[in-house]
């Protein structure tokens, strides 16, 4: 059987990514699709695996080069993206109800298909988990939407955010700057909470209606209580500061991946019927809607482009870890 070998970049115990290769069968089976990677976003989750022996990257965009015998929708030359989930069983209640991201057999980044990712020259994925990229989005713009965009859009769309809601966005970073745009274009009143005023002008330009600097303030004041709060910061908020500005029945969405426990004052939680809603990335039908919504409303990430080389990936990861990336880093194959 002939084989196909392509370039990948893996985590390493040193913390510096290493160039390597992955080999797959040349003949594609089922609905497998061979892609040439054209852009990859760098997500905060990638930092968790920079010392693991696995191929990094899960915000991929590429061009179809070949398709397997069972492919029905994609053809050579199509631009497609993929995100955190690569496969699911297709038969459980979660899969049948459009919630395949919670399938017990889900194949997710970091613990399945560790021999390939978006930090690579090529990849082979199932057609069923690839998404056509709208013409209105460039490869560099589409890449960060495959995880970052899908994560924040899912929190709003899957949990029925209304145009009449006041939505708080905590943090103006890689996730937060996308959440501001999506919530504003959905018609919500958007209140941004950030430590200082340093990102106020940019947050307002992206669509925020109010901006609150939280540092050194005992009490926060908002024009209207928050019906929903998307927490996009890696550190947990000061809940004693935040809970008083939540509306009764408000929903809190913790969206970043971090260790430790989630802690919140108990009595205000039950007295005000507050919901803490966990979620991961979007299931496929919402992911597809997210891309179409972004294209229609001209929602685009603010990106910094780095070369997809050992040095380029290390520089991008180091800067992200130090908080020096302006919203989203995108890697371009050389």
mmCIF file of C-alpha atoms in Angstrom:
data_model
loop_
_atom_site.group_PDB
_atom_site.id
_atom_site.type_symbol
_atom_site.label_atom_id
_atom_site.label_comp_id
_atom_site.label_asym_id
_atom_site.label_seq_id
_atom_site.Cartn_x
_atom_site.Cartn_y
_atom_site.Cartn_z
ATOM 1 C CA UNK A 1 0.000 0.000 0.000
ATOM 2 C CA UNK A 2 1.415 3.393 -0.987
ATOM 3 C CA UNK A 3 1.810 6.035 1.708
ATOM 4 C CA UNK A 4 1.646 9.820 2.009
ATOM 5 C CA UNK A 5 4.026 11.667 4.326
ATOM 6 C CA UNK A 6 3.542 15.286 5.380
ATOM 7 C CA UNK A 7 5.121 17.831 7.708
ATOM 8 C CA UNK A 8 3.762 18.406 11.216
ATOM 9 C CA UNK A 9 4.868 20.403 14.265
ATOM 10 C CA UNK A 10 4.710 18.602 17.591
ATOM 11 C CA UNK A 11 4.948 19.604 21.206
ATOM 12 C CA UNK A 12 8.191 18.781 22.989
ATOM 13 C CA UNK A 13 9.203 18.444 26.635
ATOM 14 C CA UNK A 14 11.421 21.502 26.130
ATOM 15 C CA UNK A 15 8.353 23.601 25.345
ATOM 16 C CA UNK A 16 9.728 24.442 21.901
ATOM 17 C CA UNK A 17 7.759 22.894 18.994
ATOM 18 C CA UNK A 18 9.604 20.401 16.828
ATOM 19 C CA UNK A 19 9.201 19.735 13.126
ATOM 20 C CA UNK A 20 8.356 16.110 12.341
ATOM 21 C CA UNK A 21 6.407 14.000 9.863
ATOM 22 C CA UNK A 22 3.231 11.943 9.870
ATOM 23 C CA UNK A 23 2.560 9.117 7.417
ATOM 24 C CA UNK A 24 -0.895 8.001 6.322
ATOM 25 C CA UNK A 25 -2.132 5.578 3.660
ATOM 26 C CA UNK A 26 -2.144 7.212 0.220
ATOM 27 C CA UNK A 27 -5.543 5.754 -0.662
ATOM 28 C CA UNK A 28 -8.345 7.614 1.093
ATOM 29 C CA UNK A 29 -11.151 5.460 2.518
ATOM 30 C CA UNK A 30 -14.737 6.297 3.400
ATOM 31 C CA UNK A 31 -15.395 10.030 3.580
ATOM 32 C CA UNK A 32 -11.773 10.969 4.328
ATOM 33 C CA UNK A 33 -10.491 14.201 2.795
ATOM 34 C CA UNK A 34 -6.869 15.196 2.175
ATOM 35 C CA UNK A 35 -6.252 18.899 2.807
ATOM 36 C CA UNK A 36 -3.366 21.229 2.245
ATOM 37 C CA UNK A 37 -3.228 23.532 5.277
ATOM 38 C CA UNK A 38 -3.235 27.247 4.392
ATOM 39 C CA UNK A 39 -3.707 28.834 7.834
ATOM 40 C CA UNK A 40 -3.927 27.826 11.467
ATOM 41 C CA UNK A 41 -5.080 29.791 14.454
ATOM 42 C CA UNK A 42 -3.192 29.548 17.731
ATOM 43 C CA UNK A 43 -5.567 28.983 20.637
ATOM 44 C CA UNK A 44 -4.866 29.272 24.340
ATOM 45 C CA UNK A 45 -5.655 25.561 24.641
ATOM 46 C CA UNK A 46 -2.606 24.783 22.486
ATOM 47 C CA UNK A 47 -0.388 26.133 25.262
ATOM 48 C CA UNK A 48 -1.552 23.301 27.536
ATOM 49 C CA UNK A 49 0.003 20.746 25.154
ATOM 50 C CA UNK A 50 3.220 22.432 24.054
ATOM 51 C CA UNK A 51 5.231 19.914 26.108
ATOM 52 C CA UNK A 52 3.245 16.848 24.934
ATOM 53 C CA UNK A 53 4.436 14.483 22.206
ATOM 54 C CA UNK A 54 1.532 15.272 19.876
ATOM 55 C CA UNK A 55 0.854 17.362 16.783
ATOM 56 C CA UNK A 56 -0.365 20.807 17.778
ATOM 57 C CA UNK A 57 -3.141 23.005 16.435
ATOM 58 C CA UNK A 58 -6.907 22.709 16.078
ATOM 59 C CA UNK A 59 -8.030 25.889 14.284
ATOM 60 C CA UNK A 60 -7.345 24.779 10.728
ATOM 61 C CA UNK A 61 -8.174 26.086 7.285
ATOM 62 C CA UNK A 62 -7.062 24.400 4.097
ATOM 63 C CA UNK A 63 -7.801 23.465 0.521
ATOM 64 C CA UNK A 64 -9.149 20.060 -0.491
ATOM 65 C CA UNK A 65 -6.611 18.077 -2.534
ATOM 66 C CA UNK A 66 -8.346 14.682 -2.706
ATOM 67 C CA UNK A 67 -11.510 12.987 -1.463
ATOM 68 C CA UNK A 68 -12.426 9.438 -0.472
ATOM 69 C CA UNK A 69 -15.036 7.302 -2.278
ATOM 70 C CA UNK A 70 -17.870 8.176 0.131
ATOM 71 C CA UNK A 71 -17.461 11.949 -0.036
ATOM 72 C CA UNK A 72 -20.596 13.675 -1.361
ATOM 73 C CA UNK A 73 -20.224 17.409 -0.770
ATOM 74 C CA UNK A 74 -16.606 18.458 -1.062
ATOM 75 C CA UNK A 75 -14.430 18.525 -4.155
ATOM 76 C CA UNK A 76 -10.847 19.349 -5.000
ATOM 77 C CA UNK A 77 -10.165 23.052 -4.557
ATOM 78 C CA UNK A 78 -12.824 23.726 -1.896
ATOM 79 C CA UNK A 79 -11.735 25.827 1.067
ATOM 80 C CA UNK A 80 -12.653 24.197 4.358
ATOM 81 C CA UNK A 81 -12.041 24.558 8.052
ATOM 82 C CA UNK A 82 -12.052 22.258 11.065
ATOM 83 C CA UNK A 83 -11.962 22.663 14.790
ATOM 84 C CA UNK A 84 -11.685 20.808 18.075
ATOM 85 C CA UNK A 85 -13.805 17.761 17.216
ATOM 86 C CA UNK A 86 -12.855 15.316 14.477
ATOM 87 C CA UNK A 87 -15.367 12.489 14.809
ATOM 88 C CA UNK A 88 -18.213 11.017 16.857
ATOM 89 C CA UNK A 89 -20.183 7.780 16.871
ATOM 90 C CA UNK A 90 -23.139 9.207 14.941
ATOM 91 C CA UNK A 91 -25.671 6.953 16.715
ATOM 92 C CA UNK A 92 -26.010 8.026 20.360
ATOM 93 C CA UNK A 93 -28.658 10.414 21.676
ATOM 94 C CA UNK A 94 -26.170 13.274 21.692
ATOM 95 C CA UNK A 95 -25.205 12.744 18.045
ATOM 96 C CA UNK A 96 -28.806 12.282 16.921
ATOM 97 C CA UNK A 97 -29.903 15.489 18.651
ATOM 98 C CA UNK A 98 -27.177 17.745 17.265
ATOM 99 C CA UNK A 99 -25.025 17.652 20.403
ATOM 100 C CA UNK A 100 -22.224 15.446 19.091
ATOM 101 C CA UNK A 101 -19.629 17.487 20.976
ATOM 102 C CA UNK A 102 -20.837 15.542 24.053
ATOM 103 C CA UNK A 103 -20.829 12.110 22.383
ATOM 104 C CA UNK A 104 -19.209 9.517 24.714
ATOM 105 C CA UNK A 105 -17.021 8.441 21.782
ATOM 106 C CA UNK A 106 -16.176 11.943 20.546
ATOM 107 C CA UNK A 107 -12.745 12.366 18.980
ATOM 108 C CA UNK A 108 -11.356 15.632 20.288
ATOM 109 C CA UNK A 109 -8.076 17.502 19.959
ATOM 110 C CA UNK A 110 -5.358 16.365 22.364
ATOM 111 C CA UNK A 111 -6.686 12.887 23.122
ATOM 112 C CA UNK A 112 -7.600 11.573 19.660
ATOM 113 C CA UNK A 113 -5.763 11.779 16.331
ATOM 114 C CA UNK A 114 -2.653 13.036 18.077
ATOM 115 C CA UNK A 115 -0.569 12.332 14.958
ATOM 116 C CA UNK A 116 -2.059 15.287 13.085
ATOM 117 C CA UNK A 117 -3.316 18.811 13.675
ATOM 118 C CA UNK A 118 -3.430 22.239 12.075
ATOM 119 C CA UNK A 119 0.257 23.034 12.663
ATOM 120 C CA UNK A 120 1.120 21.027 9.571
ATOM 121 C CA UNK A 121 1.451 21.065 5.811
ATOM 122 C CA UNK A 122 -1.481 18.661 5.338
ATOM 123 C CA UNK A 123 -4.176 16.807 7.246
ATOM 124 C CA UNK A 124 -6.716 14.044 6.610
ATOM 125 C CA UNK A 125 -10.150 14.403 8.222
ATOM 126 C CA UNK A 126 -13.674 13.120 7.706
ATOM 127 C CA UNK A 127 -15.796 15.151 5.323
ATOM 128 C CA UNK A 128 -18.567 15.090 7.954
ATOM 129 C CA UNK A 129 -16.437 17.247 10.277
ATOM 130 C CA UNK A 130 -15.238 19.806 7.747
ATOM 131 C CA UNK A 131 -16.883 23.167 7.073
ATOM 132 C CA UNK A 132 -16.900 25.151 3.851
ATOM 133 C CA UNK A 133 -15.426 28.602 4.337
ATOM 134 C CA UNK A 134 -17.598 31.475 3.027
ATOM 135 C CA UNK A 135 -16.003 33.577 0.294
ATOM 136 C CA UNK A 136 -16.283 36.685 2.462
ATOM 137 C CA UNK A 137 -13.689 35.309 4.909
ATOM 138 C CA UNK A 138 -9.993 34.973 4.101
ATOM 139 C CA UNK A 139 -8.054 31.944 5.319
ATOM 140 C CA UNK A 140 -6.375 34.044 8.035
ATOM 141 C CA UNK A 141 -9.733 35.405 9.211
ATOM 142 C CA UNK A 142 -11.493 32.045 9.148
ATOM 143 C CA UNK A 143 -8.877 30.101 11.133
ATOM 144 C CA UNK A 144 -9.506 31.635 14.604
ATOM 145 C CA UNK A 145 -13.250 31.187 14.118
ATOM 146 C CA UNK A 146 -12.871 27.380 14.049
ATOM 147 C CA UNK A 147 -12.450 27.242 17.833
ATOM 148 C CA UNK A 148 -12.489 30.744 19.312
ATOM 149 C CA UNK A 149 -15.420 31.898 17.218
ATOM 150 C CA UNK A 150 -17.284 28.617 17.618
ATOM 151 C CA UNK A 151 -16.850 28.693 21.397
ATOM 152 C CA UNK A 152 -18.316 32.154 21.991
ATOM 153 C CA UNK A 153 -21.035 31.865 19.334
ATOM 154 C CA UNK A 154 -22.145 28.543 20.797
ATOM 155 C CA UNK A 155 -22.553 30.053 24.274
ATOM 156 C CA UNK A 156 -24.903 32.669 22.817
ATOM 157 C CA UNK A 157 -26.731 30.630 20.186
ATOM 158 C CA UNK A 158 -27.132 27.248 21.880
ATOM 159 C CA UNK A 159 -28.420 28.804 25.081
ATOM 160 C CA UNK A 160 -30.924 31.115 23.422
ATOM 161 C CA UNK A 161 -29.518 34.605 23.861
ATOM 162 C CA UNK A 162 -32.199 37.160 22.995
ATOM 163 C CA UNK A 163 -31.841 40.514 21.245
ATOM 164 C CA UNK A 164 -33.344 42.130 24.345
ATOM 165 C CA UNK A 165 -30.627 40.818 26.670
ATOM 166 C CA UNK A 166 -27.779 42.721 28.251
ATOM 167 C CA UNK A 167 -24.724 40.533 27.723
ATOM 168 C CA UNK A 168 -21.540 40.999 29.719
ATOM 169 C CA UNK A 169 -18.211 40.058 28.167
ATOM 170 C CA UNK A 170 -15.422 39.667 30.714
ATOM 171 C CA UNK A 171 -12.045 40.095 29.049
ATOM 172 C CA UNK A 172 -11.026 41.688 25.750
ATOM 173 C CA UNK A 173 -8.673 39.096 24.309
ATOM 174 C CA UNK A 174 -8.730 36.281 21.779
ATOM 175 C CA UNK A 175 -12.190 35.070 22.797
ATOM 176 C CA UNK A 176 -13.563 38.314 24.184
ATOM 177 C CA UNK A 177 -12.998 40.435 21.087
ATOM 178 C CA UNK A 178 -14.992 37.892 19.053
ATOM 179 C CA UNK A 179 -17.722 37.603 21.688
ATOM 180 C CA UNK A 180 -18.231 41.387 21.590
ATOM 181 C CA UNK A 181 -18.792 41.295 17.839
ATOM 182 C CA UNK A 182 -21.155 38.310 17.843
ATOM 183 C CA UNK A 183 -23.276 39.591 20.732
ATOM 184 C CA UNK A 184 -23.525 43.073 19.261
ATOM 185 C CA UNK A 185 -24.520 41.796 15.814
ATOM 186 C CA UNK A 186 -27.150 39.574 17.442
ATOM 187 C CA UNK A 187 -28.743 42.772 18.699
ATOM 188 C CA UNK A 188 -27.792 42.460 22.363
ATOM 189 C CA UNK A 189 -26.699 45.308 24.613
ATOM 190 C CA UNK A 190 -23.020 44.532 25.196
ATOM 191 C CA UNK A 191 -21.242 45.476 28.415
ATOM 192 C CA UNK A 192 -17.503 44.790 28.470
ATOM 193 C CA UNK A 193 -15.650 44.267 31.739
ATOM 194 C CA UNK A 194 -11.876 44.533 31.759
ATOM 195 C CA UNK A 195 -9.236 45.285 34.355
ATOM 196 C CA UNK A 196 -8.249 48.699 33.008
ATOM 197 C CA UNK A 197 -9.337 51.202 30.367
ATOM 198 C CA UNK A 198 -6.471 50.217 28.036
ATOM 199 C CA UNK A 199 -8.745 48.323 25.632
ATOM 200 C CA UNK A 200 -11.804 50.559 25.922
ATOM 201 C CA UNK A 201 -11.519 52.255 22.524
ATOM 202 C CA UNK A 202 -11.042 48.956 20.716
ATOM 203 C CA UNK A 203 -13.901 47.292 22.592
ATOM 204 C CA UNK A 204 -16.252 50.134 21.666
ATOM 205 C CA UNK A 205 -15.133 49.968 18.047
ATOM 206 C CA UNK A 206 -15.872 46.233 17.989
ATOM 207 C CA UNK A 207 -19.458 46.872 19.097
ATOM 208 C CA UNK A 208 -19.572 47.306 22.887
ATOM 209 C CA UNK A 209 -22.192 49.695 24.259
ATOM 210 C CA UNK A 210 -20.578 50.086 27.689
ATOM 211 C CA UNK A 211 -17.111 49.504 29.098
ATOM 212 C CA UNK A 212 -16.370 48.948 32.788
ATOM 213 C CA UNK A 213 -12.846 48.949 34.224
ATOM 214 C CA UNK A 214 -12.937 46.662 37.268
ATOM 215 C CA UNK A 215 -9.514 47.060 38.877
ATOM 216 C CA UNK A 216 -9.513 48.485 42.418
ATOM 217 C CA UNK A 217 -13.286 49.002 42.404
ATOM 218 C CA UNK A 218 -15.359 47.679 45.263
ATOM 219 C CA UNK A 219 -18.651 48.284 43.474
ATOM 220 C CA UNK A 220 -19.454 48.177 39.765
ATOM 221 C CA UNK A 221 -22.217 50.194 38.154
ATOM 222 C CA UNK A 222 -23.960 49.237 34.907
ATOM 223 C CA UNK A 223 -26.884 50.838 33.094
ATOM 224 C CA UNK A 224 -28.771 47.538 33.197
ATOM 225 C CA UNK A 225 -28.141 44.273 35.080
ATOM 226 C CA UNK A 226 -26.476 41.541 33.038
ATOM 227 C CA UNK A 227 -28.743 38.745 31.801
ATOM 228 C CA UNK A 228 -25.736 36.758 30.621
ATOM 229 C CA UNK A 229 -22.010 36.861 31.342
ATOM 230 C CA UNK A 230 -19.371 35.280 29.102
ATOM 231 C CA UNK A 231 -16.159 34.835 31.079
ATOM 232 C CA UNK A 232 -13.282 34.795 28.577
ATOM 233 C CA UNK A 233 -10.442 35.475 31.009
ATOM 234 C CA UNK A 234 -8.149 32.707 32.209
ATOM 235 C CA UNK A 235 -8.435 33.863 35.825
ATOM 236 C CA UNK A 236 -11.744 33.612 37.637
ATOM 237 C CA UNK A 237 -13.535 36.891 38.311
ATOM 238 C CA UNK A 238 -13.972 38.473 41.713
ATOM 239 C CA UNK A 239 -17.501 37.170 42.158
ATOM 240 C CA UNK A 240 -18.219 39.483 45.085
ATOM 241 C CA UNK A 241 -17.755 42.289 42.579
ATOM 242 C CA UNK A 242 -19.644 40.659 39.699
ATOM 243 C CA UNK A 243 -22.673 38.938 41.262
ATOM 244 C CA UNK A 244 -24.358 42.210 42.323
ATOM 245 C CA UNK A 245 -24.572 43.381 38.682
ATOM 246 C CA UNK A 246 -26.215 40.151 37.459
ATOM 247 C CA UNK A 247 -29.945 40.139 36.783
ATOM 248 C CA UNK A 248 -32.134 37.548 38.528
ATOM 249 C CA UNK A 249 -32.050 34.392 36.413
ATOM 250 C CA UNK A 250 -28.759 35.381 34.765
ATOM 251 C CA UNK A 251 -26.533 32.774 33.126
ATOM 252 C CA UNK A 252 -22.756 32.643 33.574
ATOM 253 C CA UNK A 253 -20.705 30.971 30.815
ATOM 254 C CA UNK A 254 -17.099 30.079 31.823
ATOM 255 C CA UNK A 255 -15.403 29.662 28.435
ATOM 256 C CA UNK A 256 -11.679 29.259 29.039
ATOM 257 C CA UNK A 257 -9.858 26.028 29.876
ATOM 258 C CA UNK A 258 -8.113 26.152 33.223
ATOM 259 C CA UNK A 259 -7.323 23.934 36.197
ATOM 260 C CA UNK A 260 -8.644 24.082 39.726
ATOM 261 C CA UNK A 261 -12.207 24.487 40.950
ATOM 262 C CA UNK A 262 -14.916 26.895 39.927
ATOM 263 C CA UNK A 263 -16.014 28.815 43.020
ATOM 264 C CA UNK A 264 -18.881 31.267 43.395
ATOM 265 C CA UNK A 265 -20.782 32.663 46.415
ATOM 266 C CA UNK A 266 -23.453 30.155 47.313
ATOM 267 C CA UNK A 267 -26.322 32.225 48.697
ATOM 268 C CA UNK A 268 -26.482 34.800 45.858
ATOM 269 C CA UNK A 269 -26.457 31.907 43.392
ATOM 270 C CA UNK A 270 -29.613 30.325 44.802
ATOM 271 C CA UNK A 271 -31.308 33.546 45.919
ATOM 272 C CA UNK A 272 -31.099 35.033 42.429
ATOM 273 C CA UNK A 273 -31.625 31.837 40.399
ATOM 274 C CA UNK A 274 -28.258 32.204 38.691
ATOM 275 C CA UNK A 275 -27.194 29.450 36.271
ATOM 276 C CA UNK A 276 -23.581 28.458 35.642
ATOM 277 C CA UNK A 277 -23.560 26.881 32.193
ATOM 278 C CA UNK A 278 -20.630 24.763 31.068
ATOM 279 C CA UNK A 279 -20.057 24.237 27.340
ATOM 280 C CA UNK A 280 -17.382 23.353 24.816
ATOM 281 C CA UNK A 281 -17.094 24.249 21.142
ATOM 282 C CA UNK A 282 -20.113 24.346 18.849
ATOM 283 C CA UNK A 283 -21.714 21.229 17.385
ATOM 284 C CA UNK A 284 -21.594 21.142 13.609
ATOM 285 C CA UNK A 285 -24.918 22.774 12.824
ATOM 286 C CA UNK A 286 -24.065 25.733 15.065
ATOM 287 C CA UNK A 287 -20.484 25.871 13.754
ATOM 288 C CA UNK A 288 -21.859 26.184 10.230
ATOM 289 C CA UNK A 289 -24.305 28.895 11.322
ATOM 290 C CA UNK A 290 -21.446 30.726 13.041
ATOM 291 C CA UNK A 291 -19.431 30.906 9.821
ATOM 292 C CA UNK A 292 -22.439 32.101 7.823
ATOM 293 C CA UNK A 293 -23.324 34.683 10.491
ATOM 294 C CA UNK A 294 -19.736 35.959 10.610
ATOM 295 C CA UNK A 295 -19.609 36.279 6.830
ATOM 296 C CA UNK A 296 -22.959 38.101 6.627
ATOM 297 C CA UNK A 297 -22.198 40.550 9.430
ATOM 298 C CA UNK A 298 -18.506 41.036 8.603
ATOM 299 C CA UNK A 299 -17.333 39.628 11.940
ATOM 300 C CA UNK A 300 -13.598 39.103 11.689
ATOM 301 C CA UNK A 301 -10.876 38.371 14.219
ATOM 302 C CA UNK A 302 -8.015 40.796 14.710
ATOM 303 C CA UNK A 303 -4.938 38.735 13.906
ATOM 304 C CA UNK A 304 -1.164 38.764 14.039
ATOM 305 C CA UNK A 305 0.457 36.497 11.449
ATOM 306 C CA UNK A 306 3.491 34.329 12.213
ATOM 307 C CA UNK A 307 5.364 31.862 9.962
ATOM 308 C CA UNK A 308 4.553 28.191 10.524
ATOM 309 C CA UNK A 309 8.123 27.223 11.363
ATOM 310 C CA UNK A 310 9.692 25.975 14.581
ATOM 311 C CA UNK A 311 10.872 29.497 15.388
ATOM 312 C CA UNK A 312 7.630 31.143 14.284
ATOM 313 C CA UNK A 313 5.412 28.813 16.325
ATOM 314 C CA UNK A 314 7.615 29.210 19.400
ATOM 315 C CA UNK A 315 7.530 33.005 19.082
ATOM 316 C CA UNK A 316 3.737 33.007 18.733
ATOM 317 C CA UNK A 317 3.253 30.638 21.685
ATOM 318 C CA UNK A 318 5.666 32.567 23.895
ATOM 319 C CA UNK A 319 3.918 35.844 23.097
ATOM 320 C CA UNK A 320 0.494 34.326 23.744
ATOM 321 C CA UNK A 321 1.679 32.937 27.083
ATOM 322 C CA UNK A 322 3.014 36.376 28.027
ATOM 323 C CA UNK A 323 -0.171 38.157 26.944
ATOM 324 C CA UNK A 324 1.580 39.953 24.093
ATOM 325 C CA UNK A 325 -0.543 38.753 21.155
ATOM 326 C CA UNK A 326 -2.997 41.339 19.889
ATOM 327 C CA UNK A 327 -6.134 39.170 20.090
ATOM 328 C CA UNK A 328 -5.362 36.143 17.818
ATOM 329 C CA UNK A 329 -2.189 34.666 16.369
ATOM 330 C CA UNK A 330 -2.381 32.947 12.982
ATOM 331 C CA UNK A 331 0.306 30.678 11.546
ATOM 332 C CA UNK A 332 0.958 30.536 7.804
ATOM 333 C CA UNK A 333 2.793 27.592 6.194
ATOM 334 C CA UNK A 334 6.023 28.606 4.474
#
